XYZ file of C-alpha atoms in Angstrom:
765
model
C -85.816 11.201 63.778
C -82.801 12.877 62.427
C -79.399 11.434 63.001
C -76.668 13.999 63.318
C -73.462 12.988 61.586
C -70.112 13.695 63.149
C -67.595 15.349 60.858
C -63.984 14.245 61.195
C -61.334 16.918 60.674
C -58.482 15.062 58.918
C -55.257 16.938 58.203
C -53.415 15.924 54.967
C -49.656 15.492 55.271
C -47.986 17.712 52.639
C -44.482 16.537 51.528
C -42.293 19.207 49.898
C -41.395 18.706 46.184
C -37.645 18.707 46.760
C -38.078 15.829 49.215
C -40.022 13.808 46.628
C -37.329 14.487 44.006
C -34.635 13.428 46.408
C -36.493 10.221 47.281
C -36.976 9.452 43.553
C -33.307 10.056 42.823
C -32.256 7.854 45.745
C -34.581 5.103 44.590
C -33.293 5.366 41.018
C -29.710 5.390 42.248
C -30.264 2.383 44.532
C -32.067 0.397 41.824
C -30.233 1.265 38.611
C -26.688 2.326 39.450
C -25.675 -1.215 40.430
C -27.057 -2.352 37.076
C -25.077 0.320 35.260
C -21.937 -0.595 37.191
C -22.444 -4.264 36.384
C -22.960 -3.548 32.674
C -19.931 -1.251 32.621
C -17.780 -3.924 34.263
C -18.902 -6.500 31.725
C -18.165 -4.127 28.849
C -14.797 -3.306 30.410
C -13.766 -6.952 30.043
C -14.277 -6.810 26.277
C -12.585 -3.483 25.574
C -9.338 -3.499 23.581
C -6.118 -1.991 24.870
C -6.049 1.613 23.643
C -2.270 1.621 24.074
C -2.221 -0.189 20.719
C -2.815 3.206 19.143
C 0.822 4.015 19.895
C 1.787 1.302 17.400
C -1.023 1.850 14.910
C 0.094 2.192 11.293
C -2.719 3.377 9.049
C -3.031 1.645 5.693
C -1.431 3.752 2.992
C -1.704 3.100 -0.748
C 1.028 2.040 -3.138
C 2.165 4.918 -5.336
C 4.203 4.490 -8.482
C 6.222 7.361 -9.928
C 8.165 7.959 -13.126
C 11.868 8.806 -13.092
C 10.793 12.470 -13.183
C 8.856 11.921 -9.897
C 5.543 12.333 -11.729
C 2.809 10.223 -10.122
C 1.778 7.469 -12.540
C -0.602 5.325 -10.495
C -1.989 4.653 -7.041
C -3.235 1.302 -5.746
C -5.131 0.584 -2.536
C -8.638 0.691 -1.112
C -7.765 3.609 1.162
C -6.376 6.818 -0.272
C -4.445 8.401 2.568
C -1.633 10.873 3.228
C -0.329 10.964 6.814
C 0.189 14.490 8.158
C 1.624 15.529 11.516
C -0.661 17.754 13.575
C 2.209 20.262 13.695
C 1.879 20.659 9.918
C -1.906 20.847 9.981
C -3.296 24.255 8.882
C -4.837 26.275 11.706
C -7.905 27.270 9.651
C -8.806 23.660 8.877
C -8.155 22.603 12.464
C -10.475 25.352 13.734
C -13.152 24.440 11.193
C -13.121 20.798 12.322
C -13.317 21.670 16.010
C -16.073 24.227 15.390
C -18.411 21.693 13.831
C -17.340 18.403 15.387
C -16.366 19.211 18.978
C -16.268 22.843 20.110
C -15.224 21.845 23.665
C -12.518 19.441 22.498
C -9.690 21.129 24.402
C -11.796 21.495 27.571
C -13.427 18.099 28.226
C -11.838 14.795 29.207
C -13.224 12.765 26.348
C -16.972 13.157 26.914
C -19.209 16.198 26.584
C -21.791 15.370 29.304
C -24.253 18.062 28.303
C -24.148 16.827 24.721
C -24.701 13.228 25.811
C -27.647 14.261 28.008
C -29.268 16.196 25.148
C -28.805 13.234 22.822
C -30.391 10.814 25.330
C -33.400 13.095 25.807
C -33.892 13.479 22.046
C -33.531 9.733 21.458
C -36.135 8.953 24.166
C -38.495 11.590 22.795
C -38.170 10.321 19.222
C -38.004 6.654 20.272
C -34.980 6.313 18.005
C -31.295 5.851 18.550
C -29.881 8.387 16.134
C -28.400 11.242 18.170
C -24.714 10.459 18.664
C -23.203 13.436 20.551
C -19.772 11.904 19.971
C -16.756 14.029 20.738
C -13.669 13.792 18.560
C -12.152 11.429 21.133
C -15.263 9.240 21.058
C -15.146 9.193 17.248
C -11.531 8.035 17.413
C -12.593 5.278 19.827
C -15.423 4.208 17.520
C -13.437 4.369 14.275
C -10.417 2.558 15.654
C -12.010 -0.087 17.892
C -15.797 -0.419 17.470
C -18.392 -1.274 14.865
C -20.839 1.190 13.301
C -23.787 -0.394 15.148
C -26.021 2.148 16.902
C -26.870 0.945 20.413
C -26.603 2.120 24.001
C -24.143 -0.680 24.775
C -21.822 0.538 22.019
C -22.226 4.123 23.229
C -21.183 3.104 26.750
C -18.159 1.295 25.298
C -17.361 4.387 23.252
C -17.442 6.585 26.361
C -15.269 4.200 28.362
C -12.706 3.975 25.557
C -12.698 7.760 25.265
C -11.738 8.041 28.947
C -8.908 5.566 28.430
C -7.650 7.370 25.315
C -7.691 10.740 27.073
C -5.699 9.244 29.941
C -2.917 8.031 27.639
C -2.787 10.571 24.818
C -2.502 14.324 24.563
C -5.212 16.317 22.812
C -2.980 16.938 19.804
C -2.144 13.235 19.548
C -5.853 12.393 19.554
C -6.595 15.047 16.952
C -3.737 13.791 14.755
C -5.209 10.284 14.765
C -8.619 11.717 13.903
C -7.559 13.927 10.980
C -5.587 11.071 9.392
C -8.146 8.285 9.897
C -11.601 9.766 9.321
C -13.375 8.663 6.121
C -14.265 11.610 3.888
C -15.670 9.956 0.757
C -14.205 9.048 -2.650
C -11.873 6.438 -1.049
C -10.234 9.294 0.881
C -9.199 8.727 4.486
C -7.922 11.778 6.301
C -8.037 15.432 5.352
C -4.809 15.479 3.335
C -6.184 12.847 0.962
C -9.522 14.677 0.780
C -7.807 17.973 -0.101
C -6.117 16.220 -3.009
C -9.277 14.379 -4.055
C -11.704 17.316 -4.085
C -9.429 20.290 -4.771
C -6.224 18.756 -6.168
C -4.355 20.727 -3.494
C -2.138 20.102 -0.514
C -3.467 21.073 2.930
C -1.317 24.198 3.031
C -2.929 25.459 -0.190
C -6.526 25.319 1.092
C -8.524 28.499 1.576
C -10.701 28.994 4.674
C -13.808 28.304 2.608
C -12.352 25.085 1.166
C -11.334 24.043 4.680
C -14.946 24.481 5.795
C -16.135 22.252 2.932
C -13.816 19.453 4.072
C -14.755 19.948 7.726
C -18.366 19.299 6.777
C -17.670 15.823 5.407
C -17.192 13.631 8.535
C -20.870 13.758 9.531
C -22.057 12.332 6.190
C -19.410 11.954 3.446
C -21.982 10.999 0.811
C -24.620 13.580 1.669
C -22.123 16.458 1.798
C -19.874 15.276 -1.045
C -19.166 18.495 -3.009
C -18.909 16.554 -6.270
C -22.233 14.719 -6.013
C -24.153 17.230 -3.853
C -22.581 20.613 -4.423
C -25.444 22.798 -3.127
C -25.883 20.774 0.051
C -22.124 20.904 0.648
C -22.148 24.698 0.246
C -25.008 25.103 2.742
C -23.077 23.096 5.305
C -19.901 25.038 4.499
C -21.684 28.317 5.270
C -23.021 26.929 8.543
C -19.502 25.911 9.585
C -18.153 29.368 8.742
C -20.855 30.891 10.953
C -19.849 28.544 13.790
C -16.208 29.564 13.348
C -17.231 33.197 13.641
C -19.335 32.508 16.762
C -16.364 30.786 18.392
C -14.063 33.694 17.449
C -11.977 31.638 15.035
C -12.829 34.166 12.312
C -13.205 37.922 12.487
C -15.882 39.733 10.501
C -13.617 40.461 7.537
C -12.358 36.867 7.277
C -15.900 35.559 7.584
C -17.273 37.784 4.817
C -14.399 36.925 2.505
C -14.791 33.176 3.107
C -18.579 33.138 2.793
C -18.457 35.031 -0.513
C -15.732 32.861 -2.056
C -16.845 30.672 -4.943
C -15.613 27.176 -4.170
C -14.399 25.332 -7.257
C -14.158 21.573 -7.120
C -11.114 20.323 -9.022
C -10.923 16.574 -8.669
C -7.479 15.065 -8.830
C -6.733 13.894 -12.340
C -6.899 10.184 -13.019
C -3.406 8.907 -12.293
C -3.848 5.910 -14.571
C -2.400 7.562 -17.680
C -3.190 5.170 -20.531
C 0.309 5.517 -21.988
C 2.022 4.074 -18.885
C -0.391 1.359 -17.803
C 1.622 -1.596 -19.097
C 4.797 -0.433 -17.354
C 2.942 0.403 -14.149
C 1.182 -2.966 -14.070
C 4.474 -4.773 -14.651
C 5.980 -2.934 -11.675
C 2.922 -3.611 -9.502
C 3.176 -7.351 -10.159
C 6.877 -7.355 -9.305
C 6.228 -5.592 -5.986
C 3.282 -7.835 -5.135
C 5.383 -10.960 -5.734
C 7.760 -9.743 -3.029
C 5.462 -8.051 -0.497
C 2.074 -9.736 -1.016
C -0.979 -7.903 0.349
C 1.290 -5.482 2.230
C 1.899 -3.917 -1.182
C -1.331 -1.927 -0.863
C -1.111 -1.010 2.837
C 2.466 -0.098 3.729
C 2.682 3.213 1.891
C 5.325 2.216 -0.640
C 6.567 4.948 -2.968
C 8.017 3.226 -6.013
C 10.151 5.099 -8.522
C 10.408 3.598 -11.989
C 13.068 4.143 -14.622
C 10.362 5.175 -17.107
C 10.941 8.437 -18.976
C 7.417 9.846 -19.425
C 8.340 11.758 -22.591
C 9.638 8.613 -24.267
C 6.816 6.524 -22.828
C 4.220 8.771 -24.446
C 6.168 8.645 -27.712
C 6.307 4.829 -27.676
C 2.598 4.612 -26.866
C 1.601 7.059 -29.600
C 3.832 5.657 -32.341
C 2.867 2.041 -31.699
C -0.845 2.896 -31.768
C -0.434 4.916 -34.969
C 1.500 2.057 -36.576
C -1.176 -0.473 -35.668
C -3.929 1.764 -37.022
C -1.980 2.253 -40.275
C -1.612 -1.499 -40.665
C -5.299 -2.044 -39.957
C -6.134 0.426 -42.715
C -3.873 -1.518 -45.087
C -5.705 -4.695 -44.087
C -8.961 -3.000 -45.046
C -12.369 -2.443 -43.486
C -13.335 -5.507 -41.442
C -16.856 -4.502 -40.495
C -18.876 -2.589 -37.919
C -18.445 -3.296 -34.193
C -22.103 -3.566 -33.249
C -25.677 -2.620 -34.045
C -28.199 -0.574 -32.108
C -31.749 -1.927 -32.451
C -33.372 1.066 -34.136
C -36.690 -0.763 -34.470
C -37.177 -1.091 -30.706
C -35.470 1.985 -29.274
C -35.129 5.653 -30.121
C -31.694 6.910 -31.152
C -31.378 9.552 -28.439
C -28.616 10.527 -26.017
C -29.932 8.430 -23.128
C -30.198 5.206 -25.131
C -26.935 5.711 -27.016
C -25.022 6.500 -23.826
C -26.306 3.285 -22.262
C -25.648 1.227 -25.397
C -22.055 2.462 -25.819
C -21.050 1.316 -22.323
C -19.874 -1.891 -24.003
C -17.831 0.095 -26.535
C -15.323 2.175 -24.534
C -13.349 4.885 -26.293
C -9.678 4.177 -26.927
C -7.518 7.273 -27.077
C -8.258 9.163 -30.286
C -10.631 6.407 -31.420
C -14.140 7.364 -30.328
C -17.140 5.042 -30.459
C -20.221 6.479 -32.165
C -23.615 5.295 -33.403
C -24.721 6.192 -36.933
C -27.939 8.212 -36.652
C -28.546 9.246 -40.272
C -27.488 8.114 -43.736
C -28.879 10.656 -46.195
C -29.300 10.124 -49.964
C -26.825 12.918 -50.719
C -24.050 10.935 -49.025
C -24.078 12.804 -45.710
C -23.618 10.458 -42.740
C -24.218 11.606 -39.164
C -23.259 9.909 -35.920
C -23.737 10.530 -32.197
C -21.206 10.175 -29.372
C -22.098 8.911 -25.896
C -22.330 12.516 -24.656
C -25.027 13.333 -27.211
C -22.784 15.295 -29.584
C -23.749 14.791 -33.232
C -21.041 14.849 -35.911
C -20.926 14.600 -39.691
C -18.472 12.054 -41.101
C -16.084 13.226 -43.799
C -15.577 10.558 -46.459
C -11.962 9.724 -47.272
C -10.929 7.693 -50.281
C -9.722 4.129 -49.956
C -10.575 1.462 -47.395
C -12.447 3.831 -45.077
C -14.610 5.554 -47.675
C -17.956 6.273 -46.025
C -19.588 6.749 -49.430
C -18.557 3.238 -50.490
C -19.391 1.528 -47.205
C -22.971 2.861 -47.125
C -23.867 1.286 -50.472
C -26.557 -1.401 -50.390
C -24.289 -3.747 -52.350
C -21.953 -4.027 -49.339
C -22.524 -7.074 -47.097
C -24.480 -6.282 -43.928
C -21.503 -7.175 -41.711
C -19.466 -4.456 -43.401
C -22.212 -1.982 -44.326
C -22.586 1.300 -42.467
C -26.220 2.167 -41.847
C -28.452 3.693 -39.228
C -27.736 2.130 -35.829
C -24.282 0.705 -36.573
C -21.429 1.273 -34.122
C -18.268 2.644 -35.696
C -14.960 4.153 -34.594
C -14.088 7.669 -35.674
C -11.139 9.963 -35.138
C -10.544 13.630 -35.764
C -8.656 14.520 -38.919
C -5.907 17.124 -38.983
C -8.450 19.634 -40.353
C -10.766 18.911 -37.386
C -12.959 16.753 -39.588
C -14.258 13.468 -38.223
C -13.305 10.476 -40.359
C -14.045 6.778 -40.179
C -11.418 4.600 -38.503
C -11.178 1.158 -36.966
C -9.867 -0.495 -33.830
C -6.864 -2.636 -34.845
C -7.414 -6.382 -34.676
C -3.686 -7.034 -34.339
C -1.447 -6.196 -31.378
C 2.040 -4.825 -30.872
C 4.833 -4.008 -28.453
C 7.469 -1.308 -28.039
C 10.332 -1.451 -25.546
C 13.316 0.878 -25.104
C 16.256 0.390 -22.738
C 19.349 2.359 -21.829
C 22.222 0.113 -22.901
C 24.622 1.207 -20.164
C 22.424 1.363 -17.075
C 19.829 -1.214 -18.131
C 17.071 1.278 -17.273
C 13.823 0.636 -19.126
C 12.908 4.003 -20.609
C 9.618 3.038 -22.264
C 7.387 -0.042 -22.276
C 4.178 -0.307 -24.276
C 2.760 -3.808 -24.244
C -0.169 -3.392 -26.615
C -2.642 -1.116 -28.351
C -4.821 -0.375 -25.315
C -4.361 -1.772 -21.798
C -8.066 -1.354 -20.986
C -9.009 -3.553 -23.960
C -6.234 -6.146 -23.622
C -3.902 -6.105 -20.601
C -1.651 -8.889 -21.898
C 1.826 -7.331 -21.904
C 3.335 -8.340 -25.236
C 6.700 -6.858 -24.229
C 7.286 -9.390 -21.472
C 4.694 -12.131 -21.947
C 4.505 -12.728 -25.695
C 6.788 -15.454 -27.047
C 6.907 -15.001 -30.816
C 8.921 -16.269 -33.762
C 11.830 -13.921 -34.303
C 12.208 -14.262 -38.063
C 15.317 -12.580 -39.444
C 16.024 -10.698 -36.206
C 17.662 -13.958 -35.081
C 20.259 -13.799 -37.861
C 22.802 -11.641 -35.954
C 23.188 -14.493 -33.464
C 23.781 -16.970 -36.297
C 26.375 -14.800 -38.019
C 28.041 -13.877 -34.730
C 28.557 -17.566 -33.936
C 29.834 -18.223 -37.465
C 32.408 -15.435 -37.103
C 33.768 -17.178 -34.000
C 34.198 -20.287 -36.156
C 36.182 -18.307 -38.739
C 33.473 -17.419 -41.257
C 34.041 -13.684 -41.648
C 31.915 -11.051 -43.442
C 34.206 -10.956 -46.493
C 33.879 -14.684 -47.138
C 31.760 -16.026 -49.986
C 28.478 -17.857 -49.415
C 26.270 -19.538 -51.991
C 22.817 -17.949 -52.273
C 21.432 -20.439 -54.780
C 18.168 -22.104 -53.836
C 18.576 -25.748 -52.898
C 16.868 -28.560 -51.054
C 18.496 -28.511 -47.641
C 16.563 -31.461 -46.266
C 15.320 -34.110 -48.727
C 11.895 -35.630 -48.248
C 11.753 -38.626 -45.953
C 8.996 -40.945 -44.825
C 6.666 -38.871 -42.648
C 8.229 -35.504 -43.487
C 8.379 -33.256 -46.517
C 11.524 -31.812 -48.011
C 12.716 -28.410 -46.858
C 14.007 -25.867 -49.343
C 14.179 -22.400 -47.745
C 13.265 -19.454 -49.946
C 14.478 -15.883 -50.084
C 12.065 -12.980 -49.875
C 10.425 -12.400 -53.276
C 12.330 -15.469 -54.562
C 15.372 -13.302 -55.171
C 18.622 -15.324 -55.337
C 22.081 -13.935 -56.124
C 24.418 -16.922 -56.310
C 27.848 -16.308 -54.767
C 27.829 -13.241 -52.529
C 29.766 -12.096 -49.487
C 28.514 -13.018 -46.048
C 28.150 -9.291 -45.351
C 25.816 -8.838 -48.310
C 23.887 -11.959 -47.337
C 23.327 -10.433 -43.918
C 22.392 -6.894 -44.903
C 20.036 -8.184 -47.636
C 18.626 -10.772 -45.195
C 19.192 -13.754 -47.491
C 17.561 -16.878 -46.068
C 19.310 -19.540 -48.148
C 22.737 -18.020 -47.525
C 22.025 -17.820 -43.786
C 21.122 -21.518 -43.631
C 24.363 -22.310 -45.464
C 26.374 -20.236 -42.979
C 24.773 -22.006 -40.008
C 25.369 -25.407 -41.588
C 29.016 -24.540 -42.190
C 29.557 -23.315 -38.632
C 27.711 -26.295 -37.146
C 24.060 -26.426 -36.083
C 24.755 -27.289 -32.452
C 27.593 -24.797 -32.172
C 25.442 -21.930 -33.452
C 22.509 -22.903 -31.235
C 24.669 -23.117 -28.106
C 26.255 -19.749 -28.854
C 22.795 -18.233 -29.299
C 21.560 -19.761 -26.044
C 24.395 -17.978 -24.218
C 22.420 -14.772 -24.900
C 19.695 -16.092 -22.611
C 17.294 -17.504 -25.190
C 15.120 -20.266 -23.713
C 16.331 -23.701 -24.940
C 12.837 -25.229 -25.144
C 11.763 -22.394 -27.427
C 14.826 -22.824 -29.663
C 14.964 -26.469 -30.741
C 17.962 -27.807 -32.686
C 17.874 -27.704 -36.462
C 18.693 -25.451 -39.384
C 15.243 -23.713 -39.381
C 16.520 -21.958 -36.252
C 18.724 -19.874 -38.580
C 15.601 -18.219 -39.991
C 14.047 -17.391 -36.630
C 11.918 -20.471 -36.000
C 12.543 -20.027 -32.266
C 10.409 -17.958 -29.920
C 11.329 -15.018 -27.710
C 9.832 -11.883 -26.180
C 10.452 -8.297 -27.324
C 11.969 -7.630 -23.899
C 14.582 -10.337 -24.227
C 15.351 -9.603 -27.867
C 16.124 -5.997 -26.900
C 18.422 -7.170 -24.125
C 20.181 -9.587 -26.484
C 20.616 -7.009 -29.273
C 22.169 -4.526 -26.858
C 25.116 -6.922 -26.458
C 26.362 -6.052 -29.955
C 26.385 -2.342 -29.175
C 27.770 -2.866 -25.674
C 31.181 -4.384 -26.481
C 29.798 -7.877 -25.941
C 28.377 -7.296 -22.450
C 24.767 -8.007 -21.504
C 23.004 -5.793 -18.967
C 19.969 -6.794 -16.931
C 16.923 -4.605 -17.559
C 15.813 -2.432 -14.631
C 12.248 -1.161 -14.269
C 12.101 -0.339 -10.550
C 14.634 2.270 -9.507
C 13.786 2.451 -5.811
C 11.183 1.557 -3.193
C 10.669 3.752 -0.151
C 8.145 3.787 2.621
C 6.245 7.022 2.951
C 8.194 7.848 6.098
C 11.342 7.980 3.987
C 12.919 4.601 4.798
C 14.712 3.202 1.741
C 13.739 -0.442 1.178
C 15.378 -1.027 -2.203
C 17.635 0.831 -4.590
C 18.688 -0.455 -7.991
C 22.380 -0.191 -8.858
C 23.353 2.885 -10.856
C 24.761 0.532 -13.484
C 23.041 -2.779 -14.120
C 24.709 -6.110 -13.512
C 26.785 -6.908 -16.597
C 28.269 -10.129 -17.846
C 30.356 -10.739 -20.919
C 28.475 -12.862 -23.450
C 30.778 -12.535 -26.448
C 34.178 -10.995 -27.059
C 34.536 -7.307 -27.784
C 35.877 -8.083 -31.251
C 32.940 -10.354 -32.088
C 30.518 -7.636 -30.981
C 32.406 -5.075 -33.087
C 32.101 -7.081 -36.306
C 28.411 -7.927 -35.784
C 27.790 -4.257 -34.953
C 29.369 -3.338 -38.300
C 26.951 -5.732 -40.025
C 23.966 -4.222 -38.204
C 25.064 -0.697 -39.149
C 25.282 -1.759 -42.791
C 21.685 -3.030 -42.634
C 20.777 0.626 -42.098
C 23.290 2.057 -44.558
C 22.397 -0.142 -47.510
C 20.182 -3.019 -46.412
C 16.597 -3.726 -45.416
C 16.501 -0.843 -42.904
C 17.579 1.993 -45.204
C 14.557 4.027 -44.063
C 16.415 4.613 -40.790
C 18.928 6.814 -42.644
C 16.439 9.628 -42.078
C 17.639 9.686 -38.463
C 20.813 11.279 -39.872
C 23.211 9.367 -37.627
C 26.117 6.993 -38.208
C 25.538 4.914 -35.072
C 22.131 3.481 -36.021
C 22.236 -0.323 -36.153
C 19.535 -2.957 -36.295
C 17.789 -5.789 -38.076
C 14.391 -6.237 -39.647
C 12.491 -9.453 -39.078
C 9.511 -11.143 -40.709
C 8.458 -14.601 -39.601
C 6.946 -17.258 -41.841
C 3.885 -15.977 -43.759
C 4.331 -12.545 -42.153
C 2.823 -13.628 -38.838
C 5.340 -11.544 -36.884
C 6.877 -8.222 -37.894
C 9.981 -6.978 -36.079
C 12.624 -4.346 -35.925
C 15.245 -4.434 -33.209
C 18.210 -2.106 -33.022
C 20.052 0.612 -31.171
C 21.594 4.069 -31.454
C 22.823 6.725 -29.058
C 23.012 4.225 -26.210
C 19.331 3.229 -26.503
C 18.286 -0.267 -27.572
C 14.686 -0.612 -28.748
C 12.408 -3.203 -30.331
C 9.083 -3.041 -32.130
C 6.921 -6.127 -32.678
C 3.531 -6.427 -34.411
C 1.293 -9.462 -34.923
C -2.040 -11.096 -34.143
C -2.480 -12.691 -30.721
C -3.656 -15.800 -32.528
C -0.802 -15.946 -35.055
C -1.919 -15.561 -38.652
C -0.684 -13.771 -41.730
C -0.649 -9.979 -41.694
C -0.647 -9.920 -45.478
C 1.936 -8.690 -47.960
C 3.919 -6.713 -45.383
C 7.317 -7.054 -43.706
C 9.112 -5.899 -40.615
C 10.810 -3.289 -42.781
C 7.544 -1.801 -44.042
C 5.524 -1.849 -40.791
C 7.627 -2.321 -37.628
C 10.617 -0.238 -38.763
C 8.646 3.026 -39.349
C 7.265 2.793 -35.792
C 10.806 2.311 -34.456
C 12.147 5.249 -36.482
C 9.447 7.666 -35.336
C 10.062 6.705 -31.728
C 13.838 7.009 -32.045
C 13.523 10.447 -33.655
C 12.280 11.610 -30.268
C 14.364 9.299 -28.091
C 17.693 10.305 -29.671
C 17.125 14.030 -29.315
C 20.139 15.469 -27.500
C 22.033 12.169 -27.386
C 25.520 12.134 -28.925
C 26.514 9.509 -31.465
C 28.336 6.453 -30.172
C 31.807 6.215 -31.687
C 33.450 2.810 -32.119
C 37.092 1.898 -32.656
C 38.529 -1.229 -34.214
C 39.690 -3.648 -31.479
C 43.408 -4.584 -31.638
C 42.632 -8.245 -32.435
C 40.729 -7.290 -35.607
C 42.369 -6.643 -38.980
C 40.975 -5.166 -42.171
C 41.767 -7.150 -45.296
C 40.141 -7.109 -48.686
C 37.794 -4.371 -47.506
C 36.372 -6.339 -44.546
C 37.159 -7.467 -41.025
C 38.849 -10.657 -39.885
C 40.342 -11.831 -36.609
C 44.064 -11.126 -36.752
C 45.150 -14.636 -35.745
C 43.298 -16.110 -38.727
C 45.736 -14.320 -40.987
C 48.519 -16.235 -39.300
C 46.615 -19.500 -39.802
C 46.265 -18.602 -43.483
C 42.573 -19.375 -43.617
C 41.805 -19.875 -47.287
C 39.353 -21.351 -49.752
C 40.329 -25.002 -49.377
C 39.461 -25.031 -45.666
C 35.795 -23.992 -46.022
C 32.495 -25.902 -46.472
C 30.677 -26.766 -49.687
C 28.653 -23.550 -49.531
C 31.008 -21.100 -47.809
C 34.565 -20.366 -48.875
C 37.331 -17.923 -48.163
C 38.061 -15.317 -50.828
C 41.707 -15.255 -49.861
C 44.372 -17.269 -51.614
C 46.351 -19.743 -49.580
C 49.598 -17.821 -49.997
C 48.251 -14.711 -48.310
C 50.794 -13.002 -46.061
């Protein structure tokens, strides 16, 4: 039996697609929008006040300039130059907008289509890399948020962008952006980047160069034109195409820009080696006053330094130290490359010489070959191979390669040596000086420091010997002894005994003291003037003893010498005390300044980059009278005679009548000095080991004085001679000067000490 089934006719309900979409959207809206609102409200509570941007002051570096307004140095983590948007070049502005935010002037902080595309791409790639940040959003992120990539941060970025757009105009937002964005090489903002990569101001940039800079914000390292030139050029071309698409460039401008060869010209290193001691001294002075703000407030500091004289001081001091080192002889190689384990090639030598930096004209090199015929070859860190020319004397390569030479001193394959280029372009052996030095020059009227070189090489030893070194003054202290004695009535024409004697007999616990003259040369009875210009030690001790030890010391201390460094006693007469080259220069200037002391000035002015003047040094330094004009006049006459016929006769080559100064050599030639003045410039040269020891059979006159002369040859160019007149209280009698009132007192031989006497008879009228 067949059973007949009944078929049911069921009609399927068909819902239109738009209805389904609408239902899905409503469900999504109902479920997720409250969540989004809640999250947004929570984020809102943590957002900073964007109104703070009105008061934002970007960190700007400290810049130090010479008196000629030449930039000497820049300090600060962020290199930045603030530029008003009104001064911003149109081409660069268009390039930035073309690549970073083409709709910048049309949206209200957020490009919704860009955000949507970024979200879709991030979901598809399961990453969080697509930013879609407008310029306003970048400002929000750079100024207020971290670099973390998350949706929460992106929401915060969008919310801040809305707030910024509500408070600031588009140009204000763009101005913040172009001055704050990091563009590599410590450069923040496009003005700094233009200087860093092209050594140009913004107004000097070409369209093509502008496109290079506009390509940096996305990835400053990847598109750095120094490190990745080809990649930077590809991005530059893409930006130029975008500018053309957006009608910022016409066809002719585009073709010209795309065909231009972009040359990267990095800004020169502002740390000129010749000025580093002066610059560092100024930096420390500013930091003591302003602390960490020194590197953030955009201070422009003008120094009194004359760059021409600074370079001269730097060069002459270095040359003098190298000459002295050559006199001292060859002291051995600096290091040894292990030729048994490594190949002497460019890569290995470059790596090895990292610990042997070049120093000016002195280049480090590794000996690569010593041939039987006497030819010696060496390689620089850049792979260049040179042949050493053998000079005669201490630096004879032929002598120093002999097997009989001790290994410490022997030049052989793998040894590290210093070489410099000879006048005939030949490379010769040299040596880094083991001793140090200082050179300081000051304008005697204004107190302006014109040059300051505190050592051979700041990068090797940054101890500033001009200001920090306290060294025995030797005979440069004698002017202060004789000046005090003159005040006591012991004038240059008086007679002093220059016979060697025991000044201090031996006592229990101490040896006797019998000062000696240089080269054991004694002259018996001589005038005080001759004793001074010939730098006689015994006679000087006798003069100090006659005038009174305490009296002379107290008079000397009035020049500002530190009491603890100048203990009482007759050895003080011979420069047993300690002082710095800076202070000795200041003290010497008193004799050429009518008895007045001026305070040295290094910093001329401090301004903020907005132009506000924070400090200005006086046009003429603070002066105070240390000694009388007549006392200064007579001591000045003694110092001039040192040059005319004394220990500084070499200085006659300057061809001037106003050159005055004093040589100085401390005990066992541990310190070599010359301090003096001419043409209104006071200057001092000092040379010695940091750990005091003998420099050998040399004196201040043979080593320090030539450095001083060569510097002054350049410093005195164009300066008139200083004329002096005899003060009214000074009389000339017997061919020398005396205070007029002493004639009335009839100072004569029976009123003097055992070792100093007047040459005038007691019935003098």
